[in-house]
PDB file of C-alpha atoms in Angstrom:
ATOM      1  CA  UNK N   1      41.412 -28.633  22.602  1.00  0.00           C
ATOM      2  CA  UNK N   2      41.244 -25.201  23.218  1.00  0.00           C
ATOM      3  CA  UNK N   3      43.480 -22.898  20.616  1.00  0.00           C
ATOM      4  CA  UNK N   4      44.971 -19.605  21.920  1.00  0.00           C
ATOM      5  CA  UNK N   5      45.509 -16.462  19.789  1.00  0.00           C
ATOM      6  CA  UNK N   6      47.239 -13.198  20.306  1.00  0.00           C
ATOM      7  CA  UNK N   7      47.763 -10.043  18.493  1.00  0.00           C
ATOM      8  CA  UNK N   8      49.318  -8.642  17.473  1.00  0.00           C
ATOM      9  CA  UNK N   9      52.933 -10.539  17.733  1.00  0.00           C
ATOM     10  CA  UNK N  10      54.917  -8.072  17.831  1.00  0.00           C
ATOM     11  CA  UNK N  11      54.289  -4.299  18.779  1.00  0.00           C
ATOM     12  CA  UNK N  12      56.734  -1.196  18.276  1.00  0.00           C
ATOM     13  CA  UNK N  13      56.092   1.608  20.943  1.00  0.00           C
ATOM     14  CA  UNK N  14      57.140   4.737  23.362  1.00  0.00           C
ATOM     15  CA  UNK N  15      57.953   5.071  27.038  1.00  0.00           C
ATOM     16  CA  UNK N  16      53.935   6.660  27.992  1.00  0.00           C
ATOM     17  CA  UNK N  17      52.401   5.089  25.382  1.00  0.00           C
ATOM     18  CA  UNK N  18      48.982   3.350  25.908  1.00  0.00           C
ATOM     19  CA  UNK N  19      49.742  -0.369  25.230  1.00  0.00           C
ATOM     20  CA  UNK N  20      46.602  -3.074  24.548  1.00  0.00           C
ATOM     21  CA  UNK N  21      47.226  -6.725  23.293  1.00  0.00           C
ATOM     22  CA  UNK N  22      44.279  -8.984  22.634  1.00  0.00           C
ATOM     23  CA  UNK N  23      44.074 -12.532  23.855  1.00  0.00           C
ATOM     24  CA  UNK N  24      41.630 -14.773  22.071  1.00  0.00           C
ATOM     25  CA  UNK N  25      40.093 -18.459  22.716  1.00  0.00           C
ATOM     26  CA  UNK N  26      38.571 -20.889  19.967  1.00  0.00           C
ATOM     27  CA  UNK N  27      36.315 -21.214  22.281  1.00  0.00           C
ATOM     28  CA  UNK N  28      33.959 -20.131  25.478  1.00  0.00           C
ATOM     29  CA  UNK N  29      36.874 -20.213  28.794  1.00  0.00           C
ATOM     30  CA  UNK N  30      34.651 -17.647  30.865  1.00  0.00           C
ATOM     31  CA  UNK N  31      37.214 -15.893  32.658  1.00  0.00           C
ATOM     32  CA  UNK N  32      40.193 -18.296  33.596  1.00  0.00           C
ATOM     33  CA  UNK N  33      42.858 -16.493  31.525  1.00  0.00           C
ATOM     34  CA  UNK N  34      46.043 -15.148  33.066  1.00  0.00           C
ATOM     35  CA  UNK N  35      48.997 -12.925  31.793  1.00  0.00           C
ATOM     36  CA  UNK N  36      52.704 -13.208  32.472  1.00  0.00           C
ATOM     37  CA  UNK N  37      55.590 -10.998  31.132  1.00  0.00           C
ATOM     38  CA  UNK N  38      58.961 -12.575  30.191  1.00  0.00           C
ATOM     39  CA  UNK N  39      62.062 -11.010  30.296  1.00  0.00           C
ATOM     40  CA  UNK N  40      65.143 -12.907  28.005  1.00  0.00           C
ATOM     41  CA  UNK N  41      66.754 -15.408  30.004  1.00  0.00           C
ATOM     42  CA  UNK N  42      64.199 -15.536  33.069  1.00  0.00           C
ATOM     43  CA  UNK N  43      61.248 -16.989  33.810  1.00  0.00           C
ATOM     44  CA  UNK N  44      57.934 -16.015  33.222  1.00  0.00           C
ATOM     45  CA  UNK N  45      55.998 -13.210  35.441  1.00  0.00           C
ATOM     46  CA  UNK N  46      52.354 -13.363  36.471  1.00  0.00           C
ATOM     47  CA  UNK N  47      51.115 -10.004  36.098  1.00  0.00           C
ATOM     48  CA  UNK N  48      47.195 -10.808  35.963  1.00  0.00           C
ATOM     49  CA  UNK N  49      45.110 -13.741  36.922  1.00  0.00           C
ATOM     50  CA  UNK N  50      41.246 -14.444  36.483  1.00  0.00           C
ATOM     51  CA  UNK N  51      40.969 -11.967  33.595  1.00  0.00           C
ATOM     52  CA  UNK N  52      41.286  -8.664  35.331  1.00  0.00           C
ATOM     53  CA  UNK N  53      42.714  -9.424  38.909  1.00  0.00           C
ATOM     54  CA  UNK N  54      46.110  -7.903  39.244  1.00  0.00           C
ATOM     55  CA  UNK N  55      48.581 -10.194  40.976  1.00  0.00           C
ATOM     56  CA  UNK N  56      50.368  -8.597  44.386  1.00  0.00           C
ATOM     57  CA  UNK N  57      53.031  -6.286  43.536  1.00  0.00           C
ATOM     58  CA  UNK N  58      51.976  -5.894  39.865  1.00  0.00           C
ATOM     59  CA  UNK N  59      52.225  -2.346  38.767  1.00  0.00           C
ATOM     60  CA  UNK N  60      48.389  -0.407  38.537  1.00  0.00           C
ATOM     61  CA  UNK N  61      49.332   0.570  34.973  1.00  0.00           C
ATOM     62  CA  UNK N  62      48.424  -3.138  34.010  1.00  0.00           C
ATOM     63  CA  UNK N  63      44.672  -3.980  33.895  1.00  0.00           C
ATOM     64  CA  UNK N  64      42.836  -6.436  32.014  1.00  0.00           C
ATOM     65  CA  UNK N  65      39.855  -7.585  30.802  1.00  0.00           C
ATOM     66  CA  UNK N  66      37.517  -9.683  28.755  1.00  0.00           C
ATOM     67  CA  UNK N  67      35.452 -12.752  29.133  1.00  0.00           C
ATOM     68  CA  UNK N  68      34.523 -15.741  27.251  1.00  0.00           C
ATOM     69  CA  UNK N  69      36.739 -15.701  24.287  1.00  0.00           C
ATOM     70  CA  UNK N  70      38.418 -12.271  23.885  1.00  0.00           C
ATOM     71  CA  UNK N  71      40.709 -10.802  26.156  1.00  0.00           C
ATOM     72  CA  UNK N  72      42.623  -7.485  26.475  1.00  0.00           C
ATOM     73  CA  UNK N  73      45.833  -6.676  28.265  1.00  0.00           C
ATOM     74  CA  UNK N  74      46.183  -2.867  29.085  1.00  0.00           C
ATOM     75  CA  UNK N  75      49.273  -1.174  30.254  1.00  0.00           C
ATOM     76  CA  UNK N  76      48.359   2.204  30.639  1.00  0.00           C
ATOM     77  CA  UNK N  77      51.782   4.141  30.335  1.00  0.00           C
ATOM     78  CA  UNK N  78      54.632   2.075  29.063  1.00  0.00           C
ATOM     79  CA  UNK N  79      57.509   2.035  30.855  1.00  0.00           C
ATOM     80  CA  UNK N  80      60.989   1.199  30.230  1.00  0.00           C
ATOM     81  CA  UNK N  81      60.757  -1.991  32.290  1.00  0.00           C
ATOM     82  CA  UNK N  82      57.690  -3.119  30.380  1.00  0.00           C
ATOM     83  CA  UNK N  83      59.845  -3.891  27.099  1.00  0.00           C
ATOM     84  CA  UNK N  84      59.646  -7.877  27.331  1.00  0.00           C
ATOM     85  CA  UNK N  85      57.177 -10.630  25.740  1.00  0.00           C
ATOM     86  CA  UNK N  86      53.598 -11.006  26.996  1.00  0.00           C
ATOM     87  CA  UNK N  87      51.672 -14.285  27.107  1.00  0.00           C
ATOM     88  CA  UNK N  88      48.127 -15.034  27.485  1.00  0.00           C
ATOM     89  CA  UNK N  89      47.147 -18.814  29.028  1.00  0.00           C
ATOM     90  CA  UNK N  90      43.787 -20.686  29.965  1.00  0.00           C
ATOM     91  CA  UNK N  91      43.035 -23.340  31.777  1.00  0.00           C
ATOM     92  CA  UNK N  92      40.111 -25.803  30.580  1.00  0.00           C
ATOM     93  CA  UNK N  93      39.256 -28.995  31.799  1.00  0.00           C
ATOM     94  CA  UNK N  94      42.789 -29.870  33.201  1.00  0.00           C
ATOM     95  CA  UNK N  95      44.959 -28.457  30.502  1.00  0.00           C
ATOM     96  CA  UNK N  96      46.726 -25.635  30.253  1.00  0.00           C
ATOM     97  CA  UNK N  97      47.638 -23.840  27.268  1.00  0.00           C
ATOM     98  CA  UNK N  98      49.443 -20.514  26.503  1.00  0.00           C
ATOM     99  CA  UNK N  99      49.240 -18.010  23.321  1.00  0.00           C
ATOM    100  CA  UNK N 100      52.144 -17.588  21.523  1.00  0.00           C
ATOM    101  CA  UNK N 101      53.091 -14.269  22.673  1.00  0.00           C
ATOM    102  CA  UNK N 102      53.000 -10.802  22.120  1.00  0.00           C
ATOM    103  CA  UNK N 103      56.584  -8.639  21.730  1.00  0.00           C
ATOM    104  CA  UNK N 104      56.734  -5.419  22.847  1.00  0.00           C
ATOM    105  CA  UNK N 105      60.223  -3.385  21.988  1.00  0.00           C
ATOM    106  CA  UNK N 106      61.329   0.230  21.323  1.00  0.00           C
ATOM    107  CA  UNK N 107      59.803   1.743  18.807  1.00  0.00           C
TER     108      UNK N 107
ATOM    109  CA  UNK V   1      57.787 -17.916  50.923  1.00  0.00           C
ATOM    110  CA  UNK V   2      57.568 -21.025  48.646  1.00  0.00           C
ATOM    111  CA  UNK V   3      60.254 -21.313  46.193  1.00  0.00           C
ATOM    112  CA  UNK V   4      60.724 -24.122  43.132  1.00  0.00           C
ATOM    113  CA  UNK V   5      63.880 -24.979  41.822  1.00  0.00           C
ATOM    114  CA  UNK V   6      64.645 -27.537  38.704  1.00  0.00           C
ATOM    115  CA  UNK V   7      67.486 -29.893  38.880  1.00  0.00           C
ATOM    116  CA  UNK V   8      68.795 -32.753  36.725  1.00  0.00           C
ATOM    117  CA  UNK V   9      70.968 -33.314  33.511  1.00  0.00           C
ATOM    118  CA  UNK V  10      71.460 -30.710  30.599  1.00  0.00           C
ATOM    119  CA  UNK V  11      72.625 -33.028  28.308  1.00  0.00           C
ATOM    120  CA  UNK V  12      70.194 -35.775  26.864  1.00  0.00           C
ATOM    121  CA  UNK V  13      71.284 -38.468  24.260  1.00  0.00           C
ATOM    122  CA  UNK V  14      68.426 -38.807  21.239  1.00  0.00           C
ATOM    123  CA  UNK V  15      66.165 -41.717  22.362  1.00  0.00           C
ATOM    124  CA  UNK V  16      67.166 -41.568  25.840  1.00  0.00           C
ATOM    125  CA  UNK V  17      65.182 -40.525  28.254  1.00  0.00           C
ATOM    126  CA  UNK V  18      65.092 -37.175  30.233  1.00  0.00           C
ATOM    127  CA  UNK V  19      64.785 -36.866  33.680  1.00  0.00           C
ATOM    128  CA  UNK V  20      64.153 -33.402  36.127  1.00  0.00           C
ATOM    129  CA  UNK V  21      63.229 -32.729  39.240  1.00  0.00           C
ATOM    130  CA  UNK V  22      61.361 -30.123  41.139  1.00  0.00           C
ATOM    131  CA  UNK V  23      62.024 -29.155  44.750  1.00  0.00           C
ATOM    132  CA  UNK V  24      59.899 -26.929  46.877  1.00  0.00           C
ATOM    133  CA  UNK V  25      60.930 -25.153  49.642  1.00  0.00           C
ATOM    134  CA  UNK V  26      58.811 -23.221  51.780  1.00  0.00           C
ATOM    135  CA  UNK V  27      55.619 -25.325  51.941  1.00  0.00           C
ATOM    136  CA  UNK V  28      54.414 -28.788  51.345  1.00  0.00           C
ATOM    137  CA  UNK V  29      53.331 -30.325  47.905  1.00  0.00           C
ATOM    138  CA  UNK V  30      50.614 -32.490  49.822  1.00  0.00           C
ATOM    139  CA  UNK V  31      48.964 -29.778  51.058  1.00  0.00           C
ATOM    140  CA  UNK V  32      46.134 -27.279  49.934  1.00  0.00           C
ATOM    141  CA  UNK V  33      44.545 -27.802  46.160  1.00  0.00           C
ATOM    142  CA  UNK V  34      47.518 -27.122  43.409  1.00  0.00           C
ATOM    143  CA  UNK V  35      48.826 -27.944  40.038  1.00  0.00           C
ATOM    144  CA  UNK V  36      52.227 -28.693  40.072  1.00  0.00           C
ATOM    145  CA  UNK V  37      53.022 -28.085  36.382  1.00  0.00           C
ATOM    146  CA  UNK V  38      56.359 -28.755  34.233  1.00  0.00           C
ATOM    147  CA  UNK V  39      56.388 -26.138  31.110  1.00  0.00           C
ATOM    148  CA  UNK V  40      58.934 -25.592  28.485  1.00  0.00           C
ATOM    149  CA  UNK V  41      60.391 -23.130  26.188  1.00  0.00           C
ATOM    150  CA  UNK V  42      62.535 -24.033  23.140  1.00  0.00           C
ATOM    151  CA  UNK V  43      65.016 -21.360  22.537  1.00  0.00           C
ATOM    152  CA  UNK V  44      63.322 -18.098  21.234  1.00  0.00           C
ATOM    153  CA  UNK V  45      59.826 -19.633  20.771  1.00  0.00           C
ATOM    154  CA  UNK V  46      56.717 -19.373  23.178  1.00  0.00           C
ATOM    155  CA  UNK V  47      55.529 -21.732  26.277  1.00  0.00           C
ATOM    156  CA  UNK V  48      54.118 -25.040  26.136  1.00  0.00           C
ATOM    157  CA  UNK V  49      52.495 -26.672  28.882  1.00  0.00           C
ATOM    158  CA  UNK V  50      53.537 -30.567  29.356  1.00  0.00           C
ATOM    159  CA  UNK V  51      51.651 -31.526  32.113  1.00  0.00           C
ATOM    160  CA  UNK V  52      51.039 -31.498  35.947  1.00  0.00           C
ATOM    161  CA  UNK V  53      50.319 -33.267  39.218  1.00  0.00           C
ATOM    162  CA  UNK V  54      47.556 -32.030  41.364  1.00  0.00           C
ATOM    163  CA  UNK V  55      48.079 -32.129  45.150  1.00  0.00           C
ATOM    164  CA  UNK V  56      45.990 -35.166  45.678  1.00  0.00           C
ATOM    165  CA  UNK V  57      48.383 -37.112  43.214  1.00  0.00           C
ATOM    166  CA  UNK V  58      45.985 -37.391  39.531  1.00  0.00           C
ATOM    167  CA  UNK V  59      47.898 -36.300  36.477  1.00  0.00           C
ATOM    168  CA  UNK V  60      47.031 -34.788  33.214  1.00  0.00           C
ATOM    169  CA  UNK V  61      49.093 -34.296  29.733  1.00  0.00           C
ATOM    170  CA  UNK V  62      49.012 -32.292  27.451  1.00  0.00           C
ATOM    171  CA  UNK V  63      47.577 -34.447  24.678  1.00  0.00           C
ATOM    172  CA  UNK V  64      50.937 -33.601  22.047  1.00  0.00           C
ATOM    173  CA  UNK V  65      53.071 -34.787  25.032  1.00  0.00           C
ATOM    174  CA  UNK V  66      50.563 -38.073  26.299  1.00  0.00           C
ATOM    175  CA  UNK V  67      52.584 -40.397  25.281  1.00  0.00           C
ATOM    176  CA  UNK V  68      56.156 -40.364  26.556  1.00  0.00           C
ATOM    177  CA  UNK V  69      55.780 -37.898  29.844  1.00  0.00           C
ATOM    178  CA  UNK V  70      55.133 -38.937  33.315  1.00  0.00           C
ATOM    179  CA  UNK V  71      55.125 -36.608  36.319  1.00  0.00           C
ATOM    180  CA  UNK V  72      55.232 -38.305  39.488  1.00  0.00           C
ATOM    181  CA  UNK V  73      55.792 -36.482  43.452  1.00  0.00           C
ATOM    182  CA  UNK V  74      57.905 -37.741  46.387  1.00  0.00           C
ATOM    183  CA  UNK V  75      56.193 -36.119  49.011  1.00  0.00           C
ATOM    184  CA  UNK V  76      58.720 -37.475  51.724  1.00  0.00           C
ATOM    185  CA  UNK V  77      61.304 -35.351  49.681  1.00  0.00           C
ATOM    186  CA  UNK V  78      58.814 -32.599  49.211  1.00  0.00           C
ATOM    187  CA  UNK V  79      59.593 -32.979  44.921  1.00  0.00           C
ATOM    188  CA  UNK V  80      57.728 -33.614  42.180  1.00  0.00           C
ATOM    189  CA  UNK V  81      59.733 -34.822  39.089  1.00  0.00           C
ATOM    190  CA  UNK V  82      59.669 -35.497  34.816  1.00  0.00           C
ATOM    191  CA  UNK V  83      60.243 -38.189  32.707  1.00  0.00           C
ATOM    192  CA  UNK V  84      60.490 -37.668  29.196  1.00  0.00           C
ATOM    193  CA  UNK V  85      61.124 -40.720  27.074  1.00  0.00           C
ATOM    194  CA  UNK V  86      62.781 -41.406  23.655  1.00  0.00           C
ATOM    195  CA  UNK V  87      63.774 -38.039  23.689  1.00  0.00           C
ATOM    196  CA  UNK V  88      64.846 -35.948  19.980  1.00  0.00           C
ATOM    197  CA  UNK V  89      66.259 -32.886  19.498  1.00  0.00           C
ATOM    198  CA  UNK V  90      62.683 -31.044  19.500  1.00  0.00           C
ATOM    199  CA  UNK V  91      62.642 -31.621  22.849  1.00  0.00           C
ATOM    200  CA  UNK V  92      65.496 -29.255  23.628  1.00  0.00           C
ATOM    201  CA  UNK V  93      64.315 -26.553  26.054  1.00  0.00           C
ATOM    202  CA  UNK V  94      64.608 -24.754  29.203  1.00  0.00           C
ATOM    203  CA  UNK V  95      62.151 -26.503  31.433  1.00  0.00           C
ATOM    204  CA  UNK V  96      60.289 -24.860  34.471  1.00  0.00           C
ATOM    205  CA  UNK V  97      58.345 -26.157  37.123  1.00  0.00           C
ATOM    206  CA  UNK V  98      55.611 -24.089  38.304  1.00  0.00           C
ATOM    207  CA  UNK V  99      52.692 -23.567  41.042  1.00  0.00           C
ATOM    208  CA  UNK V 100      48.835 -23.199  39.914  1.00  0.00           C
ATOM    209  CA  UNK V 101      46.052 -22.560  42.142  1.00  0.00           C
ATOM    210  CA  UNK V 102      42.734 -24.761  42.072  1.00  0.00           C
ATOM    211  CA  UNK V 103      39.585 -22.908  41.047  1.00  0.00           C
ATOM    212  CA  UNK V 104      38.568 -21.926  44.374  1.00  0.00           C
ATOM    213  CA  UNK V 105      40.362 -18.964  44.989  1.00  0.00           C
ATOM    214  CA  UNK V 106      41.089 -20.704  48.266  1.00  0.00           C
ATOM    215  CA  UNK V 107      45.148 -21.942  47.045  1.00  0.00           C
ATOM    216  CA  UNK V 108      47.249 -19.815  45.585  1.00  0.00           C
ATOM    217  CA  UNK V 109      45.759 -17.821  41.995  1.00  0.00           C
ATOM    218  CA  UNK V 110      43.199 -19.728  40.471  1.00  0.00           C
ATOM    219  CA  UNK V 111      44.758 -21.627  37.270  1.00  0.00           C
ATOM    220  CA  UNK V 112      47.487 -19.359  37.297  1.00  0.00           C
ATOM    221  CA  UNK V 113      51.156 -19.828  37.319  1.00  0.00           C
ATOM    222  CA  UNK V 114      52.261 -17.698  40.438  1.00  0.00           C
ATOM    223  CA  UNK V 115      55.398 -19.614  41.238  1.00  0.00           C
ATOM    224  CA  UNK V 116      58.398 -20.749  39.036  1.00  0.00           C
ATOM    225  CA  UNK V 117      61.549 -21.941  39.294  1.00  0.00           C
ATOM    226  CA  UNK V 118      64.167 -20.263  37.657  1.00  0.00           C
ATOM    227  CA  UNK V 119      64.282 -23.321  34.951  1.00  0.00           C
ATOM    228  CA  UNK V 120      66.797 -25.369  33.102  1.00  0.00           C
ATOM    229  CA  UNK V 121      68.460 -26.175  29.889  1.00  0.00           C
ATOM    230  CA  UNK V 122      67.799 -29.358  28.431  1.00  0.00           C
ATOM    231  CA  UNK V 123      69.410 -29.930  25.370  1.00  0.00           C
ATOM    232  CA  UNK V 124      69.072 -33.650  23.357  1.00  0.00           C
ATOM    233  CA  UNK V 125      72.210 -33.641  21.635  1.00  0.00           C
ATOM    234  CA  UNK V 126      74.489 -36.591  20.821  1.00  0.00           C
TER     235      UNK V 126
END
Protein backbone atom coordinates (compact mmCIF):
# COMPACT_ATOMS: atom_id res chain seq x y z
CA UNK A 1 0.00 0.00 0.00
CA UNK A 2 0.84 3.31 -0.74
CA UNK A 3 2.31 5.44 2.47
CA UNK A 4 1.65 9.23 2.60
CA UNK A 5 4.03 11.81 4.14
CA UNK A 6 3.81 15.44 4.95
CA UNK A 7 5.96 18.10 6.29
CA UNK A 8 6.33 19.59 8.04
CA UNK A 9 3.41 18.85 10.81
CA UNK A 10 3.08 21.71 12.13
CA UNK A 11 4.05 25.29 10.80
CA UNK A 12 4.12 28.72 12.81
CA UNK A 13 3.49 31.80 10.46
CA UNK A 14 2.19 35.57 9.56
CA UNK A 15 -0.89 36.97 7.87
CA UNK A 16 1.24 37.60 4.04
CA UNK A 17 3.51 35.10 4.58
CA UNK A 18 4.45 32.69 1.71
CA UNK A 19 3.22 29.26 2.97
CA UNK A 20 4.56 25.73 1.14
CA UNK A 21 3.86 22.19 2.65
CA UNK A 22 5.24 19.13 0.92
CA UNK A 23 3.20 16.05 0.23
CA UNK A 24 5.13 12.88 -0.41
CA UNK A 25 4.23 9.18 -1.77
CA UNK A 26 6.29 5.85 -1.07
CA UNK A 27 5.74 5.49 -4.25
CA UNK A 28 5.08 6.62 -8.15
CA UNK A 29 0.93 8.10 -7.95
CA UNK A 30 1.55 10.39 -11.15
CA UNK A 31 -0.62 13.14 -10.39
CA UNK A 32 -3.86 11.92 -8.51
CA UNK A 33 -3.20 13.83 -5.26
CA UNK A 34 -5.69 16.30 -3.83
CA UNK A 35 -5.64 18.87 -0.89
CA UNK A 36 -8.36 19.76 1.59
CA UNK A 37 -8.23 22.28 4.53
CA UNK A 38 -10.00 21.50 7.84
CA UNK A 39 -11.29 23.81 10.08
CA UNK A 40 -12.01 22.33 14.03
CA UNK A 41 -15.29 20.90 14.20
CA UNK A 42 -16.16 20.81 10.30
CA UNK A 43 -15.54 18.84 7.64
CA UNK A 44 -12.87 18.72 5.37
CA UNK A 45 -12.44 21.34 2.29
CA UNK A 46 -11.19 20.46 -1.18
CA UNK A 47 -9.03 23.18 -2.13
CA UNK A 48 -6.98 21.35 -5.04
CA UNK A 49 -7.53 18.27 -7.06
CA UNK A 50 -5.25 16.47 -9.75
CA UNK A 51 -2.08 18.04 -8.32
CA UNK A 52 -2.39 21.61 -9.37
CA UNK A 53 -6.13 22.13 -10.45
CA UNK A 54 -7.78 24.54 -8.12
CA UNK A 55 -11.28 23.47 -7.13
CA UNK A 56 -14.27 26.24 -7.98
CA UNK A 57 -14.34 28.92 -5.53
CA UNK A 58 -10.88 28.14 -4.08
CA UNK A 59 -8.96 31.26 -3.44
CA UNK A 60 -5.92 31.99 -6.40
CA UNK A 61 -3.47 32.32 -3.50
CA UNK A 62 -3.53 28.38 -3.36
CA UNK A 63 -1.61 26.56 -6.15
CA UNK A 64 -0.03 23.33 -6.24
CA UNK A 65 2.17 21.17 -7.72
CA UNK A 66 4.29 18.10 -8.12
CA UNK A 67 4.10 14.77 -9.76
CA UNK A 68 4.98 11.29 -9.11
CA UNK A 69 5.94 11.22 -5.54
CA UNK A 70 6.49 14.78 -4.21
CA UNK A 71 4.01 17.30 -3.94
CA UNK A 72 3.85 20.99 -2.87
CA UNK A 73 0.97 23.03 -1.55
CA UNK A 74 1.50 26.87 -2.04
CA UNK A 75 -0.53 29.56 -0.48
CA UNK A 76 0.88 32.56 -1.66
CA UNK A 77 -0.16 35.22 1.07
CA UNK A 78 -1.56 33.75 4.21
CA UNK A 79 -4.54 34.91 5.33
CA UNK A 80 -6.35 34.92 8.48
CA UNK A 81 -8.87 32.36 7.22
CA UNK A 82 -6.10 30.03 6.11
CA UNK A 83 -5.15 29.12 9.89
CA UNK A 84 -6.61 25.40 9.85
CA UNK A 85 -4.99 21.79 9.11
CA UNK A 86 -4.02 20.77 5.56
CA UNK A 87 -4.16 17.22 4.21
CA UNK A 88 -2.68 15.65 1.27
CA UNK A 89 -4.60 12.22 -0.21
CA UNK A 90 -4.04 9.79 -3.28
CA UNK A 91 -5.89 7.54 -4.83
CA UNK A 92 -4.20 4.17 -6.19
CA UNK A 93 -5.74 1.25 -7.41
CA UNK A 94 -9.10 1.71 -5.48
CA UNK A 95 -7.83 2.97 -2.20
CA UNK A 96 -7.66 6.03 -0.85
CA UNK A 97 -5.33 7.25 1.61
CA UNK A 98 -4.62 10.66 3.27
CA UNK A 99 -1.26 12.19 4.94
CA UNK A 100 -1.43 12.94 8.29
CA UNK A 101 -1.66 16.57 8.09
CA UNK A 102 0.02 19.65 8.14
CA UNK A 103 -0.97 22.54 11.02
CA UNK A 104 -0.76 25.85 10.23
CA UNK A 105 -1.39 28.49 13.35
CA UNK A 106 -0.26 32.01 14.38
CA UNK A 107 3.01 32.42 14.67
CA UNK B 1 -26.62 21.07 -5.69
CA UNK B 2 -25.90 17.57 -4.23
CA UNK B 3 -25.70 17.44 -0.59
CA UNK B 4 -24.68 14.23 1.87
CA UNK B 5 -25.80 13.96 5.20
CA UNK B 6 -24.81 11.05 7.92
CA UNK B 7 -27.39 9.65 10.17
CA UNK B 8 -27.53 6.82 12.72
CA UNK B 9 -26.57 6.13 16.46
CA UNK B 10 -23.77 8.00 18.49
CA UNK B 11 -23.54 5.61 20.98
CA UNK B 12 -22.05 2.05 20.18
CA UNK B 13 -21.68 -0.78 22.83
CA UNK B 14 -17.92 -2.58 22.52
CA UNK B 15 -18.49 -5.64 20.25
CA UNK B 16 -21.60 -4.41 18.85
CA UNK B 17 -21.90 -3.40 15.73
CA UNK B 18 -22.14 0.17 14.20
CA UNK B 19 -24.43 1.19 11.78
CA UNK B 20 -24.67 4.83 9.53
CA UNK B 21 -26.23 5.94 6.82
CA UNK B 22 -25.66 8.32 4.01
CA UNK B 23 -28.38 10.25 2.20
CA UNK B 24 -27.98 12.26 -0.93
CA UNK B 25 -30.00 14.85 -1.97
CA UNK B 26 -29.70 16.59 -5.08
CA UNK B 27 -28.75 13.80 -7.53
CA UNK B 28 -28.83 10.11 -7.86
CA UNK B 29 -26.20 7.57 -6.45
CA UNK B 30 -26.84 5.27 -9.62
CA UNK B 31 -25.87 7.65 -11.86
CA UNK B 32 -22.54 8.96 -13.52
CA UNK B 33 -19.01 7.16 -12.36
CA UNK B 34 -18.42 7.94 -8.37
CA UNK B 35 -16.95 6.73 -5.19
CA UNK B 36 -19.17 6.96 -2.52
CA UNK B 37 -16.66 6.87 0.37
CA UNK B 38 -17.20 6.63 4.35
CA UNK B 39 -13.97 8.35 6.16
CA UNK B 40 -13.28 8.93 9.74
CA UNK B 41 -11.54 11.08 12.15
CA UNK B 42 -10.81 10.09 15.78
CA UNK B 43 -10.83 13.11 17.91
CA UNK B 44 -7.75 15.40 17.19
CA UNK B 45 -5.96 12.92 14.87
CA UNK B 46 -5.89 12.89 10.93
CA UNK B 47 -8.35 11.10 8.22
CA UNK B 48 -8.60 7.60 7.43
CA UNK B 49 -10.29 6.28 4.56
CA UNK B 50 -12.60 3.04 5.33
CA UNK B 51 -13.91 2.28 2.20
CA UNK B 52 -16.41 3.05 -0.68
CA UNK B 53 -19.05 1.97 -3.17
CA UNK B 54 -18.64 2.89 -6.74
CA UNK B 55 -21.79 3.83 -8.69
CA UNK B 56 -22.06 0.55 -10.45
CA UNK B 57 -22.27 -1.20 -6.92
CA UNK B 58 -18.27 -2.97 -6.46
CA UNK B 59 -16.70 -2.16 -3.13
CA UNK B 60 -13.25 -1.75 -1.87
CA UNK B 61 -11.66 -1.55 1.88
CA UNK B 62 -9.21 -0.24 3.12
CA UNK B 63 -7.09 -3.29 3.88
CA UNK B 64 -6.75 -2.22 8.08
CA UNK B 65 -10.60 -2.05 7.95
CA UNK B 66 -11.27 -5.49 5.42
CA UNK B 67 -12.48 -7.36 7.78
CA UNK B 68 -15.44 -6.07 9.76
CA UNK B 69 -16.81 -3.10 7.25
CA UNK B 70 -19.39 -3.42 4.64
CA UNK B 71 -20.80 -0.54 2.60
CA UNK B 72 -23.82 -1.35 0.82
CA UNK B 73 -26.44 1.43 -1.35
CA UNK B 74 -30.27 1.51 -1.46
CA UNK B 75 -30.68 3.19 -4.54
CA UNK B 76 -34.61 3.24 -4.18
CA UNK B 77 -33.82 5.43 -1.03
CA UNK B 78 -31.08 7.22 -2.86
CA UNK B 79 -28.47 6.07 0.46
CA UNK B 80 -25.59 4.33 0.76
CA UNK B 81 -24.86 3.01 4.34
CA UNK B 82 -21.88 1.36 7.00
CA UNK B 83 -21.58 -1.50 8.95
CA UNK B 84 -18.93 -1.77 11.30
CA UNK B 85 -18.78 -4.95 13.32
CA UNK B 86 -17.42 -5.95 16.79
CA UNK B 87 -16.83 -2.53 17.32
CA UNK B 88 -13.95 -1.16 20.34
CA UNK B 89 -13.32 1.96 21.54
CA UNK B 90 -10.64 2.73 18.63
CA UNK B 91 -13.31 2.96 16.55
CA UNK B 92 -14.68 6.12 18.12
CA UNK B 93 -14.87 8.90 15.51
CA UNK B 94 -16.75 11.40 13.65
CA UNK B 95 -17.62 9.63 10.46
CA UNK B 96 -18.25 11.38 7.00
CA UNK B 97 -19.57 10.27 3.92
CA UNK B 98 -18.17 11.75 0.92
CA UNK B 99 -18.36 12.10 -3.10
CA UNK B 100 -15.20 11.14 -5.42
CA UNK B 101 -15.04 11.51 -9.02
CA UNK B 102 -13.88 8.55 -11.41
CA UNK B 103 -10.67 9.20 -13.34
CA UNK B 104 -12.23 10.62 -16.27
CA UNK B 105 -12.66 14.02 -15.46
CA UNK B 106 -16.13 13.36 -16.83
CA UNK B 107 -17.96 13.00 -12.83
CA UNK B 108 -17.32 15.21 -10.42
CA UNK B 109 -13.11 15.83 -9.46
CA UNK B 110 -11.19 13.00 -10.37
CA UNK B 111 -10.36 10.89 -7.04
CA UNK B 112 -11.13 13.75 -5.08
CA UNK B 113 -13.40 14.30 -2.21
CA UNK B 114 -15.60 17.32 -3.44
CA UNK B 115 -18.66 16.56 -1.38
CA UNK B 116 -19.12 15.79 2.40
CA UNK B 117 -21.53 15.58 4.77
CA UNK B 118 -21.21 17.47 7.72
CA UNK B 119 -20.33 14.00 9.70
CA UNK B 120 -21.11 12.33 12.95
CA UNK B 121 -19.95 11.27 16.31
CA UNK B 122 -19.60 7.78 16.91
CA UNK B 123 -18.44 6.95 20.12
CA UNK B 124 -18.06 2.91 21.36
CA UNK B 125 -18.56 3.36 24.88
CA UNK B 126 -20.29 1.02 27.35
Amino acid sequence: DIQMTQSPSTLSASVGDRVTITCRASQSISSWLAWYQQKPGKAPKLLMYKASSLESGVPSRFSGSGSGTEFTLTISSLQPDDFATYYCQQCDTNLFTFGPGTKVDIK
Amino acid sequence: QVQLQESGPGLVKPSQTLSLICTVSGGSISRGSYYWSWIRQPAGKGLEWVGRIYTTGSTYYNPSLKSRVTISADTSKNQFSLKLISVTAADTAVYYCARAGDGSGSYGREYAFDIWGQGTVVTVSS
